[in-house]
Short mmCIF file of C-alpha atoms in Angstrom, two decimals:
data_model
loop_
_atom_site.label_atom_id
_atom_site.label_comp_id
_atom_site.label_asym_id
_atom_site.label_seq_id
_atom_site.Cartn_x
_atom_site.Cartn_y
_atom_site.Cartn_z
CA MET A 3 0.00 0.00 0.00
CA ARG A 4 1.65 3.22 -1.14
CA ILE A 5 1.54 6.27 1.09
CA THR A 6 0.73 9.61 -0.46
CA ARG A 7 0.42 13.20 0.68
CA VAL A 8 -2.37 14.08 -1.72
CA LYS A 9 -5.35 15.25 0.40
CA PRO A 10 -8.10 16.89 -1.65
CA LEU A 11 -10.47 19.01 0.45
CA ALA A 12 -13.49 17.12 -0.83
CA VAL A 13 -12.03 13.80 0.32
CA LEU A 14 -11.10 15.25 3.71
CA ALA A 15 -14.61 16.63 4.22
CA LEU A 16 -16.09 13.24 3.36
CA THR A 17 -13.66 11.43 5.65
CA LEU A 18 -14.35 13.60 8.69
CA SER A 19 -18.10 13.46 8.05
CA LEU A 20 -18.22 9.66 7.81
CA CYS A 21 -15.98 9.26 10.83
CA SER A 22 -18.12 11.61 12.94
CA ALA A 23 -21.28 9.82 11.87
CA ALA A 24 -19.80 6.44 12.78
CA MET A 25 -18.71 7.60 16.22
CA ALA A 26 -22.08 9.20 16.86
CA GLN A 27 -23.80 5.88 16.13
CA ASP A 28 -21.55 3.96 18.50
CA GLU A 29 -21.64 6.34 21.47
CA PRO A 30 -24.48 6.25 24.03
CA PRO A 31 -25.99 9.56 25.25
CA LYS A 32 -23.79 11.36 27.77
CA THR A 33 -24.71 13.10 30.98
CA ASP A 34 -23.67 16.70 31.64
CA ALA A 35 -20.84 15.48 33.85
CA GLU A 36 -19.48 13.40 30.98
CA GLN A 37 -19.36 16.20 28.44
CA ALA A 38 -15.57 16.45 28.45
CA PRO A 39 -13.67 17.53 25.33
CA ALA A 40 -13.48 14.70 22.81
CA GLY A 41 -10.32 12.65 22.94
CA GLN A 42 -9.76 13.18 26.67
CA ALA A 43 -12.50 11.13 28.29
CA GLN A 44 -12.33 8.26 25.82
CA GLY A 45 -8.71 8.28 24.72
CA PHE A 46 -6.33 5.47 25.52
CA GLY A 47 -2.60 5.07 25.89
CA PRO A 48 -0.03 7.33 27.56
CA ARG A 49 -1.92 10.53 26.68
CA LYS A 50 -5.36 9.55 27.90
CA LYS A 51 -5.02 11.72 31.04
CA ALA A 52 -3.82 14.84 29.29
CA PRO A 53 -4.63 18.18 31.02
CA ALA A 54 -8.07 19.49 30.20
CA GLN A 55 -8.22 22.16 27.54
CA ALA A 56 -10.97 24.54 26.60
CA ALA A 57 -13.30 23.02 24.03
CA GLN A 58 -13.18 24.74 20.67
CA LYS A 59 -16.26 25.33 18.58
CA ARG A 60 -16.15 23.65 15.20
CA PRO A 61 -18.26 24.31 12.14
CA PRO A 62 -21.06 21.78 11.58
CA LEU A 63 -20.07 18.84 9.42
CA PRO A 64 -21.99 18.03 6.25
CA LYS A 65 -24.94 15.67 6.55
CA VAL A 66 -24.08 12.06 5.74
CA GLU A 67 -26.53 9.86 3.83
CA ASN A 68 -26.46 6.06 3.68
CA VAL A 69 -27.14 5.18 0.05
CA ALA A 70 -26.34 1.45 -0.19
CA THR A 71 -25.02 -1.60 1.64
CA HIS A 72 -22.85 -4.33 0.14
CA GLY A 73 -22.08 -7.12 2.58
CA ALA A 74 -20.35 -5.59 5.60
CA TRP A 75 -19.70 -2.26 3.84
CA SER A 76 -21.92 0.81 3.82
CA ILE A 77 -21.74 3.40 1.07
CA GLN A 78 -22.27 6.90 2.39
CA CYS A 79 -22.37 10.25 0.61
CA THR A 80 -22.15 13.82 1.77
CA GLU A 81 -22.64 17.20 0.16
CA SER A 82 -20.73 20.32 1.17
CA GLN A 83 -19.35 23.56 -0.19
CA ALA A 84 -15.83 22.10 0.05
CA ASN A 85 -16.85 19.29 -2.28
CA ALA A 86 -18.34 21.74 -4.76
CA GLU A 87 -15.21 23.89 -4.75
CA GLN A 88 -13.16 20.79 -5.58
CA GLY A 89 -15.28 20.09 -8.64
CA SER A 90 -17.48 17.27 -7.32
CA GLU A 91 -20.83 17.11 -9.10
CA ALA A 92 -23.37 19.02 -6.98
CA GLY A 93 -20.78 19.09 -4.20
CA LYS A 94 -21.27 15.36 -3.62
CA ALA A 95 -18.60 12.92 -2.43
CA CYS A 96 -19.06 9.24 -1.57
CA GLY A 97 -17.09 6.51 0.14
CA MET A 98 -17.47 2.99 1.52
CA THR A 99 -17.01 2.52 5.23
CA GLN A 100 -16.96 -0.02 8.04
CA GLN A 101 -16.26 0.22 11.76
CA GLY A 102 -14.65 -2.29 14.07
CA LYS A 103 -13.74 -2.68 17.75
CA SER A 104 -10.98 -4.59 19.47
CA GLU A 105 -11.89 -7.81 21.24
CA LYS A 106 -9.60 -6.74 24.09
CA THR A 107 -11.59 -3.60 24.93
CA ASP A 108 -14.45 -1.74 23.31
CA LYS A 109 -12.63 1.54 24.00
CA VAL A 110 -10.30 0.82 21.08
CA ALA A 111 -12.06 1.14 17.73
CA LEU A 112 -11.42 2.37 14.24
CA SER A 113 -13.25 3.39 11.10
CA VAL A 114 -12.11 2.27 7.65
CA ILE A 115 -13.04 4.54 4.74
CA VAL A 116 -12.30 3.73 1.10
CA ASN A 117 -12.92 6.27 -1.64
CA LYS A 118 -11.87 7.04 -5.20
CA VAL A 119 -10.25 10.25 -6.42
CA LYS A 120 -10.29 11.10 -10.12
CA ARG A 121 -6.99 11.89 -11.82
CA GLY A 122 -7.82 12.86 -15.35
CA ASP A 123 -9.25 9.80 -17.10
CA LYS A 124 -8.17 7.49 -14.29
CA SER A 125 -8.98 7.21 -10.61
CA ALA A 126 -6.92 6.37 -7.54
CA VAL A 127 -8.25 4.39 -4.59
CA PHE A 128 -7.43 5.61 -1.10
CA MET A 129 -7.90 3.91 2.24
CA ARG A 130 -8.15 6.03 5.37
CA ILE A 131 -8.12 4.76 8.92
CA MET A 132 -9.58 6.83 11.75
CA ALA A 133 -8.27 5.80 15.17
CA PRO A 134 -8.69 7.41 18.62
CA VAL A 135 -6.18 9.95 19.89
CA GLY A 136 -3.68 8.14 22.11
CA VAL A 137 -2.55 5.53 19.59
CA TYR A 138 1.21 4.96 19.40
CA LEU A 139 1.98 6.77 16.16
CA PRO A 140 5.48 5.42 15.30
CA THR A 141 4.18 1.85 14.95
CA GLY A 142 1.68 2.76 12.26
CA ILE A 143 -1.05 0.24 11.45
CA PRO A 144 -0.05 -3.28 10.41
CA VAL A 145 -2.69 -4.99 8.26
CA GLU A 146 -3.32 -8.69 7.65
CA ILE A 147 -5.59 -10.31 5.08
CA ASP A 148 -6.68 -13.84 5.95
CA GLY A 149 -3.70 -14.07 8.32
CA ALA A 150 -1.07 -12.89 5.82
CA ALA A 151 0.58 -9.54 6.58
CA LEU A 152 0.73 -6.86 3.91
CA PRO A 153 4.32 -5.89 3.06
CA SER A 154 4.00 -2.33 4.38
CA ARG A 155 2.13 -0.65 7.20
CA MET A 156 -0.21 2.30 7.02
CA VAL A 157 1.42 5.47 8.35
CA PHE A 158 -0.31 8.02 10.54
CA THR A 159 -0.34 11.39 8.80
CA ARG A 160 -1.91 13.66 11.41
CA CYS A 161 -4.17 13.92 14.44
CA ILE A 162 -7.24 16.14 14.70
CA PRO A 163 -8.83 15.39 18.10
CA PRO A 164 -10.65 13.19 18.76
CA ILE A 165 -9.08 11.09 15.97
CA CYS A 166 -5.74 10.30 14.36
CA GLU A 167 -5.65 9.57 10.65
CA ALA A 168 -3.64 7.10 8.60
CA MET A 169 -3.95 7.18 4.84
CA GLY A 170 -2.57 5.20 1.93
CA GLU A 171 -3.14 4.88 -1.80
CA MET A 172 -4.03 1.28 -2.57
CA SER A 173 -1.91 -0.31 -5.29
CA PRO A 174 -3.56 -2.72 -7.78
CA GLU A 175 -1.90 -5.62 -5.96
CA THR A 176 -3.26 -4.54 -2.58
CA LEU A 177 -6.71 -3.94 -4.04
CA GLY A 178 -6.69 -7.45 -5.48
CA LYS A 179 -5.94 -8.94 -2.06
CA PHE A 180 -8.79 -7.02 -0.43
CA LYS A 181 -11.23 -8.07 -3.16
CA LYS A 182 -10.30 -11.76 -2.92
CA GLY A 183 -9.89 -11.93 0.86
CA GLY A 184 -12.45 -12.97 3.43
CA ALA A 185 -11.32 -11.03 6.49
CA SER A 186 -8.74 -8.42 7.40
CA THR A 187 -7.16 -7.47 10.71
CA PHE A 188 -5.90 -3.98 11.56
CA TYR A 189 -3.61 -3.50 14.56
CA LEU A 190 -3.58 -0.40 16.76
CA TYR A 191 -0.89 0.07 19.42
CA ASP A 192 -0.93 2.16 22.59
CA ARG A 193 2.77 1.48 23.23
CA PRO A 194 5.52 -0.60 21.60
CA GLY A 195 4.65 -4.29 21.61
CA ASN A 196 1.09 -3.88 22.89
CA GLY A 197 -1.27 -4.25 19.96
CA TYR A 198 -5.04 -4.35 19.69
CA PRO A 199 -6.27 -6.48 16.76
CA ILE A 200 -9.44 -5.21 15.10
CA LYS A 201 -11.20 -7.41 12.56
CA ILE A 202 -12.78 -5.86 9.46
CA SER A 203 -14.86 -8.09 7.20
CA LEU A 204 -14.12 -8.04 3.47
CA ASP A 205 -17.57 -9.37 2.58
CA GLY A 206 -18.90 -7.10 -0.16
CA PHE A 207 -15.66 -5.13 -0.57
CA GLY A 208 -15.42 -5.63 -4.33
CA ALA A 209 -19.11 -4.90 -4.92
CA ALA A 210 -18.99 -1.73 -2.83
CA LEU A 211 -15.87 -0.52 -4.63
CA ALA A 212 -17.51 -1.08 -8.02
CA ALA A 213 -20.62 0.76 -6.86
CA LEU A 214 -18.58 3.89 -6.14
CA ASP A 215 -18.03 4.31 -9.88
CA LYS A 216 -21.76 4.70 -10.40
CA LEU A 217 -22.22 7.51 -7.87
#
């Protein structure tokens, strides 16, 4: 899986929108006493008890719409001004997504988002991983497909509380493995040597990827 620094605004808006929607679905309602800044109350690892900071107001994220389901993957779309400025038709951007939690603890979870970016007559496929703040960044994210490790790890590119983001452009070889595979495992670390395996089903991966071309 090749790592790239290309980050179109439309893709970023979609990524943050889908991630926020996924976290909102997984979190139960909070009491007033639990309304701490995101990333502090639910973080993990060495930085989970970081000093409290004043919460910053953020602009509302675009509305996310579930448009289709293929196996374990949901296809979601969002419309925003950022998408329109980047040339997306009607400001619309779509991606396929799935969430998973570690069997060790439900406090460690991630969201996987796959989307396509047009480059002239061709398109590139990107995979983004959204993990909670507090992950051990130097380790990156090792990935296995049906028990076989991919040759390279996904690299964290930045953190925007409450999440840290890893992103990679999927090579044709890597795409082929995901399409043919049955299950994948992503590993998050909170310190060297202490990993949290998170299983992500590949059921419907190929169908969902093909459906993105029609949106």
